[in-house]
Coordinates of N, CA, C and O in Angstrom, one line a residue:
X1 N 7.3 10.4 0.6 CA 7.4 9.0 1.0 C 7.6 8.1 -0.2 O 7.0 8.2 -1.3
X2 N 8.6 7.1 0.1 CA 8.8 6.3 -1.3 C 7.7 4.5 -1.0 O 7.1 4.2 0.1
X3 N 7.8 4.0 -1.7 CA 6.9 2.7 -1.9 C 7.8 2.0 -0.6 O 7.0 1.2 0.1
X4 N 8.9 2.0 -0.1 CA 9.6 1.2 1.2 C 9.0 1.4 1.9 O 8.3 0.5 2.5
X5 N 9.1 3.1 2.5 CA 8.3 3.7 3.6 C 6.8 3.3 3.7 O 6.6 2.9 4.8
X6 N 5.8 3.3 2.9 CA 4.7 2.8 2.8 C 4.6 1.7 3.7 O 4.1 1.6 4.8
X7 N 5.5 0.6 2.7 CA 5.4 -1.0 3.0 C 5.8 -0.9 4.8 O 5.5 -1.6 5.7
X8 N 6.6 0.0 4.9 CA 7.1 -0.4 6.4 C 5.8 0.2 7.5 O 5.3 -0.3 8.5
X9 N 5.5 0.9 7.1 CA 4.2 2.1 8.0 C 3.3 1.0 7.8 O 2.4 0.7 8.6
X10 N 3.4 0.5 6.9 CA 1.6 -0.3 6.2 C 1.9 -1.6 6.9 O 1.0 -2.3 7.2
X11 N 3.0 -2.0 7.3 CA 3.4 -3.8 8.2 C 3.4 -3.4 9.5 O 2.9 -4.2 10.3
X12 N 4.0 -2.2 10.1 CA 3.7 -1.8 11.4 C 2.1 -1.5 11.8 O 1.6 -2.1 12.8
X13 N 1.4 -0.6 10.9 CA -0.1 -0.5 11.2 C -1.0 -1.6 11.6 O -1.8 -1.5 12.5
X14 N -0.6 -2.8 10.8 CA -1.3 -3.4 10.9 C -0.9 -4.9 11.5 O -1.5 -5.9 11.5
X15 N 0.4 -4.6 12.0 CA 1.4 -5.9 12.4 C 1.4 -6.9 11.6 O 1.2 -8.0 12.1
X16 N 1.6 -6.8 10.3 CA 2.0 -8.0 9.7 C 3.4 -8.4 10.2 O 4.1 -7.6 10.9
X17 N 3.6 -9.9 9.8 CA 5.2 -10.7 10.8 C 5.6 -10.9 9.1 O 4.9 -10.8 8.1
X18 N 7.0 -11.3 9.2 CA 7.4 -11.2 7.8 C 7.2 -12.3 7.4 O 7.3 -12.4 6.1
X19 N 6.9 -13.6 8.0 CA 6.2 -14.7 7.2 C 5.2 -14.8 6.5 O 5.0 -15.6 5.6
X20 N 4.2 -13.6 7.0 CA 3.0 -13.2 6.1 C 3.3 -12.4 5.2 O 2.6 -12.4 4.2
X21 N 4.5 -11.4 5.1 CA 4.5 -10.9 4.3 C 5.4 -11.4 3.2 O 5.6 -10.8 2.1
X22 N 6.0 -12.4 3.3 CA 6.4 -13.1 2.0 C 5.6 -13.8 1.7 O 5.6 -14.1 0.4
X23 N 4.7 -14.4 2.3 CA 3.0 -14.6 1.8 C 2.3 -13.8 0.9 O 1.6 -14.2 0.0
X24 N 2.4 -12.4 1.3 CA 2.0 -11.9 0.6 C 2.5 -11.2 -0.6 O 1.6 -11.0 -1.4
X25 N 3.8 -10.9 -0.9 CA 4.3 -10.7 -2.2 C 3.9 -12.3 -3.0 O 3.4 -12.3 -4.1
X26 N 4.3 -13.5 -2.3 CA 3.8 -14.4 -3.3 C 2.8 -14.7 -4.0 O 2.7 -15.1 -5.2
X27 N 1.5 -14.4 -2.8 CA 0.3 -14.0 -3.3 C 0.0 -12.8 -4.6 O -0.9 -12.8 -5.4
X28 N 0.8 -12.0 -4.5 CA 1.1 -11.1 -5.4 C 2.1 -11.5 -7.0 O 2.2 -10.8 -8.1
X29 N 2.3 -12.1 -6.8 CA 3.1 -13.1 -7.7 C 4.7 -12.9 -8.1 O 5.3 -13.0 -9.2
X30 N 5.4 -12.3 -6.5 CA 6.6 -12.2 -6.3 C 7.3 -12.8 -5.5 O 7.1 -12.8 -4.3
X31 N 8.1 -13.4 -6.1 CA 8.7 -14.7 -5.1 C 10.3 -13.7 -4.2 O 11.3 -13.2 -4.7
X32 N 9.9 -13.9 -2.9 CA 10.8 -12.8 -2.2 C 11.2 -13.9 -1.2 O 10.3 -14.7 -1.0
X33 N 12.5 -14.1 -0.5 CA 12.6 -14.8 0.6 C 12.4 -13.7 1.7 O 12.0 -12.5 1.6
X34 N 12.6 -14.6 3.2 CA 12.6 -14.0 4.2 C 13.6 -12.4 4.4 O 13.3 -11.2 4.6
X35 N 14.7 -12.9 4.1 CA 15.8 -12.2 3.8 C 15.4 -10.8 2.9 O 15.4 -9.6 3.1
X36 N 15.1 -11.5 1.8 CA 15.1 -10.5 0.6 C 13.4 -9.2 1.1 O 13.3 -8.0 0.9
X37 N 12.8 -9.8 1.5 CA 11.6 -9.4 2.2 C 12.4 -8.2 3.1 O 12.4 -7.0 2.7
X38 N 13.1 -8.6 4.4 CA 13.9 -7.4 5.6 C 14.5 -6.7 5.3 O 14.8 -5.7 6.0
X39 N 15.0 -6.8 3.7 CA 15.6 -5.6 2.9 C 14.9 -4.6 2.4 O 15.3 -3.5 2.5
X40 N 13.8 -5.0 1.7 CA 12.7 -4.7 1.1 C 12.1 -3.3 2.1 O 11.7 -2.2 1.8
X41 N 12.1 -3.9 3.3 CA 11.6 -3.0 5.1 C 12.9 -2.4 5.4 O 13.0 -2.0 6.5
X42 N 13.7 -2.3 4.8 CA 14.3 -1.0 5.1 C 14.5 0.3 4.5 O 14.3 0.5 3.3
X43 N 15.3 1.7 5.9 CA 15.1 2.5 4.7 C 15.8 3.1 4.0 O 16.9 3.3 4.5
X44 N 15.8 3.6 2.9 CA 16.8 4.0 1.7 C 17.8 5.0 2.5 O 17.3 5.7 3.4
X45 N 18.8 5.0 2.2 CA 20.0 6.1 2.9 C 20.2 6.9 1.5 O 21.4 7.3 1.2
X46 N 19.0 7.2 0.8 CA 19.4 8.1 -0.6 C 19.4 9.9 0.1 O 20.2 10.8 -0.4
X47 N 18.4 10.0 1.2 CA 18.8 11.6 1.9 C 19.9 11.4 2.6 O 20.2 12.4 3.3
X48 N 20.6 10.5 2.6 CA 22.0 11.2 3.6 C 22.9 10.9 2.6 O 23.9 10.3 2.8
X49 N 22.6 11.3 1.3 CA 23.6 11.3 0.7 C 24.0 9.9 -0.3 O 24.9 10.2 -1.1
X50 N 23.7 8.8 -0.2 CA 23.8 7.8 -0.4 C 23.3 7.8 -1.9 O 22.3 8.6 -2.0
X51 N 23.7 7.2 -2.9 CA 23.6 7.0 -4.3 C 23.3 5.1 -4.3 O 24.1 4.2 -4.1
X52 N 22.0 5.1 -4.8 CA 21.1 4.3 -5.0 C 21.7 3.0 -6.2 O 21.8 1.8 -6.3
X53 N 22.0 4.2 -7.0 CA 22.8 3.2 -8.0 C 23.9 2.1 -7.8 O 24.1 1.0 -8.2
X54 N 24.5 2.8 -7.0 CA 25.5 2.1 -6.1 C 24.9 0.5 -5.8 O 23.7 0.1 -5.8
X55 N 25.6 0.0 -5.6 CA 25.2 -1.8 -5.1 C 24.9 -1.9 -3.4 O 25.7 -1.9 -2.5
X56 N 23.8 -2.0 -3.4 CA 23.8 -2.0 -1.5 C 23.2 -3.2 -1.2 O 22.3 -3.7 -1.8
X57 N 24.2 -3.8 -0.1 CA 23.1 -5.3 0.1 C 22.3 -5.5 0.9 O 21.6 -6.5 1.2
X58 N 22.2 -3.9 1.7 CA 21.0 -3.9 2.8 C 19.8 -3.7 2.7 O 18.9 -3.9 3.6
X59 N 19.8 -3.0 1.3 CA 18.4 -2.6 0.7 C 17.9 -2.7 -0.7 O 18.8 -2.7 -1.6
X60 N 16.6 -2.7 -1.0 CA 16.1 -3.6 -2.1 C 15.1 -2.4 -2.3 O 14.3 -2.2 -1.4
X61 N 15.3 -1.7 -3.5 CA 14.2 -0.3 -3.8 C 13.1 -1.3 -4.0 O 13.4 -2.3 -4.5
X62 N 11.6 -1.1 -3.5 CA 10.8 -1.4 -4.1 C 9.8 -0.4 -4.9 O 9.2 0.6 -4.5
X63 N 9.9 -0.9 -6.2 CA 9.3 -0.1 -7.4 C 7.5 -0.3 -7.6 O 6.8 -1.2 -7.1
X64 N 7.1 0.6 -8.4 CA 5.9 1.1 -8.4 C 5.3 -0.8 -8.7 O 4.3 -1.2 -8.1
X65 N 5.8 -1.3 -9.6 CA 5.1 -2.8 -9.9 C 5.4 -3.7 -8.6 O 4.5 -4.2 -8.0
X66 N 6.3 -3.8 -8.3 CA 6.3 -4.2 -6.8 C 5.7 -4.1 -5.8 O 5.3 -5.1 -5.2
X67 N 5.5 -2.7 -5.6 CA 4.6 -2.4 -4.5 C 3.1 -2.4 -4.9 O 2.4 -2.4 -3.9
X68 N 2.5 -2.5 -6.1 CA 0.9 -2.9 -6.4 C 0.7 -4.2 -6.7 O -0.4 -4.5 -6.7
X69 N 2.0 -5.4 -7.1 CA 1.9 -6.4 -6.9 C 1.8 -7.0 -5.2 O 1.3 -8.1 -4.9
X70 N 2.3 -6.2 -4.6 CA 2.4 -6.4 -3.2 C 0.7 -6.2 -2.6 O 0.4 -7.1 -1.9
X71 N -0.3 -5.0 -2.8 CA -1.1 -4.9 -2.5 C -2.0 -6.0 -3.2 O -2.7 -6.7 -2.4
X72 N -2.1 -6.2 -4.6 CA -2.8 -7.1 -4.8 C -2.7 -8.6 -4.2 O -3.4 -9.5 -4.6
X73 N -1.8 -8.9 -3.3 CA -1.7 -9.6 -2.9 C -1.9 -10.0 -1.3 O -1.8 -11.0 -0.6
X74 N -2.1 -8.3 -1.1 CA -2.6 -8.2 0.6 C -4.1 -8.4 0.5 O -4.7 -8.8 1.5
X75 N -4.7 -8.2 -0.7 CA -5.9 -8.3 -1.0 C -6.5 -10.1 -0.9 O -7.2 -10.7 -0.1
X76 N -5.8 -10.1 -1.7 CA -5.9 -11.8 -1.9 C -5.6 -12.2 -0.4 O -6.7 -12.4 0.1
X77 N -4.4 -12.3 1.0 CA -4.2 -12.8 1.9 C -5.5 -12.3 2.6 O -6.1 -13.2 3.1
X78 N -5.9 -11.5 2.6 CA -7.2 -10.9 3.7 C -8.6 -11.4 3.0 O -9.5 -11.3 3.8
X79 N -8.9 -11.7 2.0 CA -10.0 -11.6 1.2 C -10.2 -12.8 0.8 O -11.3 -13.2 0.5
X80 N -9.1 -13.6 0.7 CA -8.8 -14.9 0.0 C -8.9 -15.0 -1.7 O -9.2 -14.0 -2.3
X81 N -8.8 -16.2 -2.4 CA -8.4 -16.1 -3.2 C -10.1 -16.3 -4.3 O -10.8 -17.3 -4.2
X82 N -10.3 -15.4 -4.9 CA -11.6 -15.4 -5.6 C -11.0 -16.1 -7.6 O -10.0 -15.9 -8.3
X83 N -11.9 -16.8 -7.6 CA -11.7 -17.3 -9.2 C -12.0 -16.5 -10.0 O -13.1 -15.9 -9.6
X84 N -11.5 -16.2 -10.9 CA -11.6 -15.3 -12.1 C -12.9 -15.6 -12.9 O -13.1 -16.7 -13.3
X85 N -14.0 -14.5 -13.1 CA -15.2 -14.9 -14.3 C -14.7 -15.3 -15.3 O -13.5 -15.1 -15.4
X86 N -15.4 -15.9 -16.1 CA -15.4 -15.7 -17.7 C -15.0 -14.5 -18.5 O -15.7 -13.5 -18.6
X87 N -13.7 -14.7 -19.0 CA -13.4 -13.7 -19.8 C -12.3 -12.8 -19.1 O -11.6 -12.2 -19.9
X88 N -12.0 -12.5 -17.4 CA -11.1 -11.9 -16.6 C -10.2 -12.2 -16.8 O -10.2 -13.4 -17.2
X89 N -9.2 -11.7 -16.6 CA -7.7 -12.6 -16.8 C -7.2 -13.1 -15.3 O -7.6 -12.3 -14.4
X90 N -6.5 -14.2 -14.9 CA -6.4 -14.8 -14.0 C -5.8 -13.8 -12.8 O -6.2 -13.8 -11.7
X91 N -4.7 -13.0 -13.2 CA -3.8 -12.1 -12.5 C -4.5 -10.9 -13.1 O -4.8 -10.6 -14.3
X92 N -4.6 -9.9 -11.6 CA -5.3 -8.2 -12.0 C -3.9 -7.6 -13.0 O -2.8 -8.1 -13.0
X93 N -4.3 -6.8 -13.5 CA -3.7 -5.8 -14.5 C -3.1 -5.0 -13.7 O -3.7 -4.8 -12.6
X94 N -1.8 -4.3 -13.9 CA -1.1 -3.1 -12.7 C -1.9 -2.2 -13.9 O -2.1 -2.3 -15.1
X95 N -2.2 -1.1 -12.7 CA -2.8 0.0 -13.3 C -1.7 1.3 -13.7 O -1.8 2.0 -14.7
X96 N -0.7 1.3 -12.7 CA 0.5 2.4 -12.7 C 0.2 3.4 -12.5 O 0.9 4.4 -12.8
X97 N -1.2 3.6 -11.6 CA -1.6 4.9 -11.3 C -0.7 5.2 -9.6 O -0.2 4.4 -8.8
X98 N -0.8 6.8 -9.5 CA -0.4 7.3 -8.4 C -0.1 6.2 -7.0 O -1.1 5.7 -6.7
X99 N 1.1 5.8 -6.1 CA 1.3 5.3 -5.4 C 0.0 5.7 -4.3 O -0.9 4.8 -4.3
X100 N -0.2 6.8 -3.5 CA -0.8 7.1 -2.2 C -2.3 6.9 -2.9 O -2.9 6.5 -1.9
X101 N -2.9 6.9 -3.8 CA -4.3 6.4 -4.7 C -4.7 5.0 -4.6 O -5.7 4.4 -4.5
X102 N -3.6 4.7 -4.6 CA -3.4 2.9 -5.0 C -3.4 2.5 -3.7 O -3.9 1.4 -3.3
X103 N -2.9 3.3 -3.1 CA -2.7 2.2 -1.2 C -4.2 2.5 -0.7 O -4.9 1.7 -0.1
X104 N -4.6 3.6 -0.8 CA -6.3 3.9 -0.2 C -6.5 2.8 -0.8 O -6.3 1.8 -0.2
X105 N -7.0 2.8 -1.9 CA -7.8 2.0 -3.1 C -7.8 0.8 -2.5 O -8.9 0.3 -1.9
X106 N -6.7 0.2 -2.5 CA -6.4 -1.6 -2.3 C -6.5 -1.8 -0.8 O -6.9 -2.9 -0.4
X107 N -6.1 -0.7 0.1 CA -6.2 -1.2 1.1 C -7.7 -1.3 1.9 O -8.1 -2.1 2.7
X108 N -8.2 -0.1 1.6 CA -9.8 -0.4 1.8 C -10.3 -1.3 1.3 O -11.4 -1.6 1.8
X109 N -10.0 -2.2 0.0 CA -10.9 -3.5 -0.6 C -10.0 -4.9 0.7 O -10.4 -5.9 1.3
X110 N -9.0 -4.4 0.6 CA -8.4 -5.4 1.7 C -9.0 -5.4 3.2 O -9.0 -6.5 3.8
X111 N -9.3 -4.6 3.6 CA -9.7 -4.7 4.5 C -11.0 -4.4 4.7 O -11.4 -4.0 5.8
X112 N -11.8 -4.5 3.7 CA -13.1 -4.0 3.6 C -14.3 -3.1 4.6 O -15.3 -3.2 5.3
X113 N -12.9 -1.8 3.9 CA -13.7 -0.8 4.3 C -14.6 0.2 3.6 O -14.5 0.7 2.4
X114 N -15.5 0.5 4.5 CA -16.4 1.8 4.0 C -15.9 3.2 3.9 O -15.0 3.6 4.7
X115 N -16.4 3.9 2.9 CA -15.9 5.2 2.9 C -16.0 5.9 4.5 O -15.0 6.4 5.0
X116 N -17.3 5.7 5.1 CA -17.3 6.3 6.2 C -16.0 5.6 7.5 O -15.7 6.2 8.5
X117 N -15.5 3.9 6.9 CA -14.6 3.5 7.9 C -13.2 4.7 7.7 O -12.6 5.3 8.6
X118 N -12.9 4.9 6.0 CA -11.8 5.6 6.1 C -12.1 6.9 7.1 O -11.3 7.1 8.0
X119 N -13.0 7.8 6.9 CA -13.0 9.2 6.9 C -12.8 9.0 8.7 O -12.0 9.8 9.2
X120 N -13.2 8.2 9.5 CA -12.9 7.7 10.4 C -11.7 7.6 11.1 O -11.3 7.9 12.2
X121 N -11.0 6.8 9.9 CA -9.5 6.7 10.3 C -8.9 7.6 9.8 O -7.7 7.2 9.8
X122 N -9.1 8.9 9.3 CA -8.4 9.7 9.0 C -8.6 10.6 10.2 O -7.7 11.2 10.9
X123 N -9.9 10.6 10.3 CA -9.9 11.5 11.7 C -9.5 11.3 13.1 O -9.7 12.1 14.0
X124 N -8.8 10.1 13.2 CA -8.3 9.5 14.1 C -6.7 10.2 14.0 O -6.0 10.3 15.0
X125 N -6.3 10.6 12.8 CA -4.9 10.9 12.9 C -5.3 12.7 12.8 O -4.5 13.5 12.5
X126 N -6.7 12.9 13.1 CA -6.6 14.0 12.7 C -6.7 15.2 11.4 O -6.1 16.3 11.1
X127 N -7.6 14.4 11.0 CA -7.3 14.9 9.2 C -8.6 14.6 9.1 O -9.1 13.5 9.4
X128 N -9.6 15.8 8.8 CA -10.7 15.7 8.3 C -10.6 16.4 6.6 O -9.9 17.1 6.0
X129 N -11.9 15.3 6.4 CA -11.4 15.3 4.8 C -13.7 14.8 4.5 O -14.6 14.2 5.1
X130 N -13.6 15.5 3.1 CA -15.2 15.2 3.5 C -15.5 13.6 2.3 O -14.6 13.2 1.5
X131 N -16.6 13.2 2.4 CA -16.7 12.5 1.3 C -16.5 12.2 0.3 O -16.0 11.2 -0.3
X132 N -16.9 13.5 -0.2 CA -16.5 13.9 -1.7 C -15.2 13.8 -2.4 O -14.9 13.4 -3.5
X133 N -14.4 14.5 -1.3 CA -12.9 14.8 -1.4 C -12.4 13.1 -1.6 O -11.8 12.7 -2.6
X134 N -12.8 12.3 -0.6 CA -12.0 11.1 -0.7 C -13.1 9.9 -1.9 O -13.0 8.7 -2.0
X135 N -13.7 10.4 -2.4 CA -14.5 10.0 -3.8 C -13.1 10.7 -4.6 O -12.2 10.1 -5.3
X136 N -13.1 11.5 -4.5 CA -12.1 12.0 -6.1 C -10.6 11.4 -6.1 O -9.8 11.3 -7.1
X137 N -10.6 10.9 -4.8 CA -9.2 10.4 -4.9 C -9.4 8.8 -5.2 O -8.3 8.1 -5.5
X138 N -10.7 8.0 -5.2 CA -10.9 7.1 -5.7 C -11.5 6.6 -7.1 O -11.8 5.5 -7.5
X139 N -11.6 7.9 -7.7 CA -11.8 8.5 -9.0 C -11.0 7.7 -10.0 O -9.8 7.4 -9.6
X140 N -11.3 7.1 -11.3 CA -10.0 7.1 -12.1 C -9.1 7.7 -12.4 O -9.1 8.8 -11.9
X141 N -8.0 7.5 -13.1 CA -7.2 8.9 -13.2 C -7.6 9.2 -14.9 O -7.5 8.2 -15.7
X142 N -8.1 10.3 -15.3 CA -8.5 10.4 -16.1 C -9.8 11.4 -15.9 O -9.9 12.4 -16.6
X143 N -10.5 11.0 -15.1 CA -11.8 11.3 -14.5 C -12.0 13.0 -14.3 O -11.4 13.4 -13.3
X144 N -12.6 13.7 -14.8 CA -12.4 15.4 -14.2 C -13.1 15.7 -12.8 O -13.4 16.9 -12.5
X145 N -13.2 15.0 -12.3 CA -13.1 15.3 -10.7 C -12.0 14.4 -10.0 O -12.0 14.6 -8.8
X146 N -10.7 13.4 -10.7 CA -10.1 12.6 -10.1 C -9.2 13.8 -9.4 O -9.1 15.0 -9.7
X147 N -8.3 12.8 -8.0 CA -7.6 13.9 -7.8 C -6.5 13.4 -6.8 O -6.8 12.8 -5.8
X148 N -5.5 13.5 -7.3 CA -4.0 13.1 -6.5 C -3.9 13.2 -5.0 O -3.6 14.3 -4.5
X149 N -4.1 12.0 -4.2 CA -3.7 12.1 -3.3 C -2.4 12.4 -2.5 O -1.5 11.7 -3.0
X150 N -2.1 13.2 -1.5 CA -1.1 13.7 -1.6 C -0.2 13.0 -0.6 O -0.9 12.2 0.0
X151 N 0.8 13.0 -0.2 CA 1.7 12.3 1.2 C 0.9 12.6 2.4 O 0.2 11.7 2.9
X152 N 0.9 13.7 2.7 CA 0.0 14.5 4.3 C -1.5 13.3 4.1 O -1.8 12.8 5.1
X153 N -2.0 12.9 3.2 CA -3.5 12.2 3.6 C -2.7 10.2 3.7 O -2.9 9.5 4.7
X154 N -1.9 9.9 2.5 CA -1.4 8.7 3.1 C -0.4 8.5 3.9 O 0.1 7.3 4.0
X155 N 0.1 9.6 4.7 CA 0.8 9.0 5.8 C -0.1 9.2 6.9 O 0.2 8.4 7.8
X156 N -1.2 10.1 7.4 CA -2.1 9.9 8.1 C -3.0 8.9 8.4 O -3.5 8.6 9.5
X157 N -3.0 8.2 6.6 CA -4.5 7.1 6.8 C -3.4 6.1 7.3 O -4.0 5.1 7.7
X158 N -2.2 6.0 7.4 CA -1.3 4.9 7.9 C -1.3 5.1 9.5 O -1.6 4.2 10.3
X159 N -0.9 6.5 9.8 CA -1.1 6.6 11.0 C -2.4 6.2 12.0 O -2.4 5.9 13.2
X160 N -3.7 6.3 11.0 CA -5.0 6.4 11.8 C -5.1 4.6 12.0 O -5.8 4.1 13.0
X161 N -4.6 3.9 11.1 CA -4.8 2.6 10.9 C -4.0 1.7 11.9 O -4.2 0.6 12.2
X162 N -2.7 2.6 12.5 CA -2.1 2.3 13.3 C -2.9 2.4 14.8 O -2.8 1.5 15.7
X163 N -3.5 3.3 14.8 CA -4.1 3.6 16.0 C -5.7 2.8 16.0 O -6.2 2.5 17.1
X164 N -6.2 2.6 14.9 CA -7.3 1.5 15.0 C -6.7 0.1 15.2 O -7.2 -0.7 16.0
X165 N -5.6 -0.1 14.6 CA -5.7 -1.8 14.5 C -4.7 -2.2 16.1 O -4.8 -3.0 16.9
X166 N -3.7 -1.0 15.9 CA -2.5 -1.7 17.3 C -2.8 -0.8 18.5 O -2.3 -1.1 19.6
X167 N -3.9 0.6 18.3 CA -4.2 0.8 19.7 C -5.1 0.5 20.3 O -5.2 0.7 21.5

């Protein structure tokens, strides 16, 4: 799954409309029109052969800073906007760690969930997974218990999210 596919599974789960979501890259501190946003939601034709490099006007790759600028700013839309302490810097730092790490991570502070809300929604798509296991994936990277979440667990926690929020 690339950062497009995410963003599209992650706007259907939870029905964002694309006025919120150019809300929310702005919130994130990317200025995207409406337009440039529906490009953004579509998907790459790089498996059927299609070369990326190439100039396409129907699609807009979103990259690793993109797409965690994008979360931190679903954060902020759901959470609202918290003032920085003393000493924080005004805008969070991209971390550049693992994509499917990063969407757990941000999306559970976004929607403030409990470990036991995820294990929940994973089981909803059918994917049992125990505490522990989903501790190591919110692990730092660095950490000797951290541990790479893999496609199979974030396309499920999309799926289960789908079935909590739109069924």
């Amino acid at each position: 799954m690339n950062n497009n596919d995410i963003l599209i599974r992650l706007r259907y789960a939870l029905d964002i409309k694309n006025t919120e979501m150019v809300e929310i890259f702005k919130l994130g501190g990317i200025d995207l029109s409406k337009e440039e946003v529906l490009k953004v939601l579509t998907k790459s034709t790089e498996e059927d052969g299609f070369d990326l490099d190439e100039e396409n006007d129907d699609h807009i790759p979103c990259d690793d800073e993109m797409f965690e600028s994008f979360l931190n700013g679903f954060i902020t839309f759901k959470r609202g906007w918290q003032e920085p302490k003393p000493g924080q810097p005004e805008k969070p730092a991209l971390t550049y760690e693992h994509v499917n790490n990063l969407l757990l991570k941000k999306v559970k502070i976004a929607l403030s969930l409990t470990s036991e809300d995820m294990i929940e929604i994973l089981e909803s798509a059918d994917v049992h997974i125990t505490k522990g296991e989903l501790g190591a994936i919110f692990r730092r990277e660095g950490h000797k218990n951290y541990r790479v979440c893999g496609d199979r667990y974030a396309r499920n926690f999309l799926k289960g999210l789908a079935i909590k929020y739109r069924g």
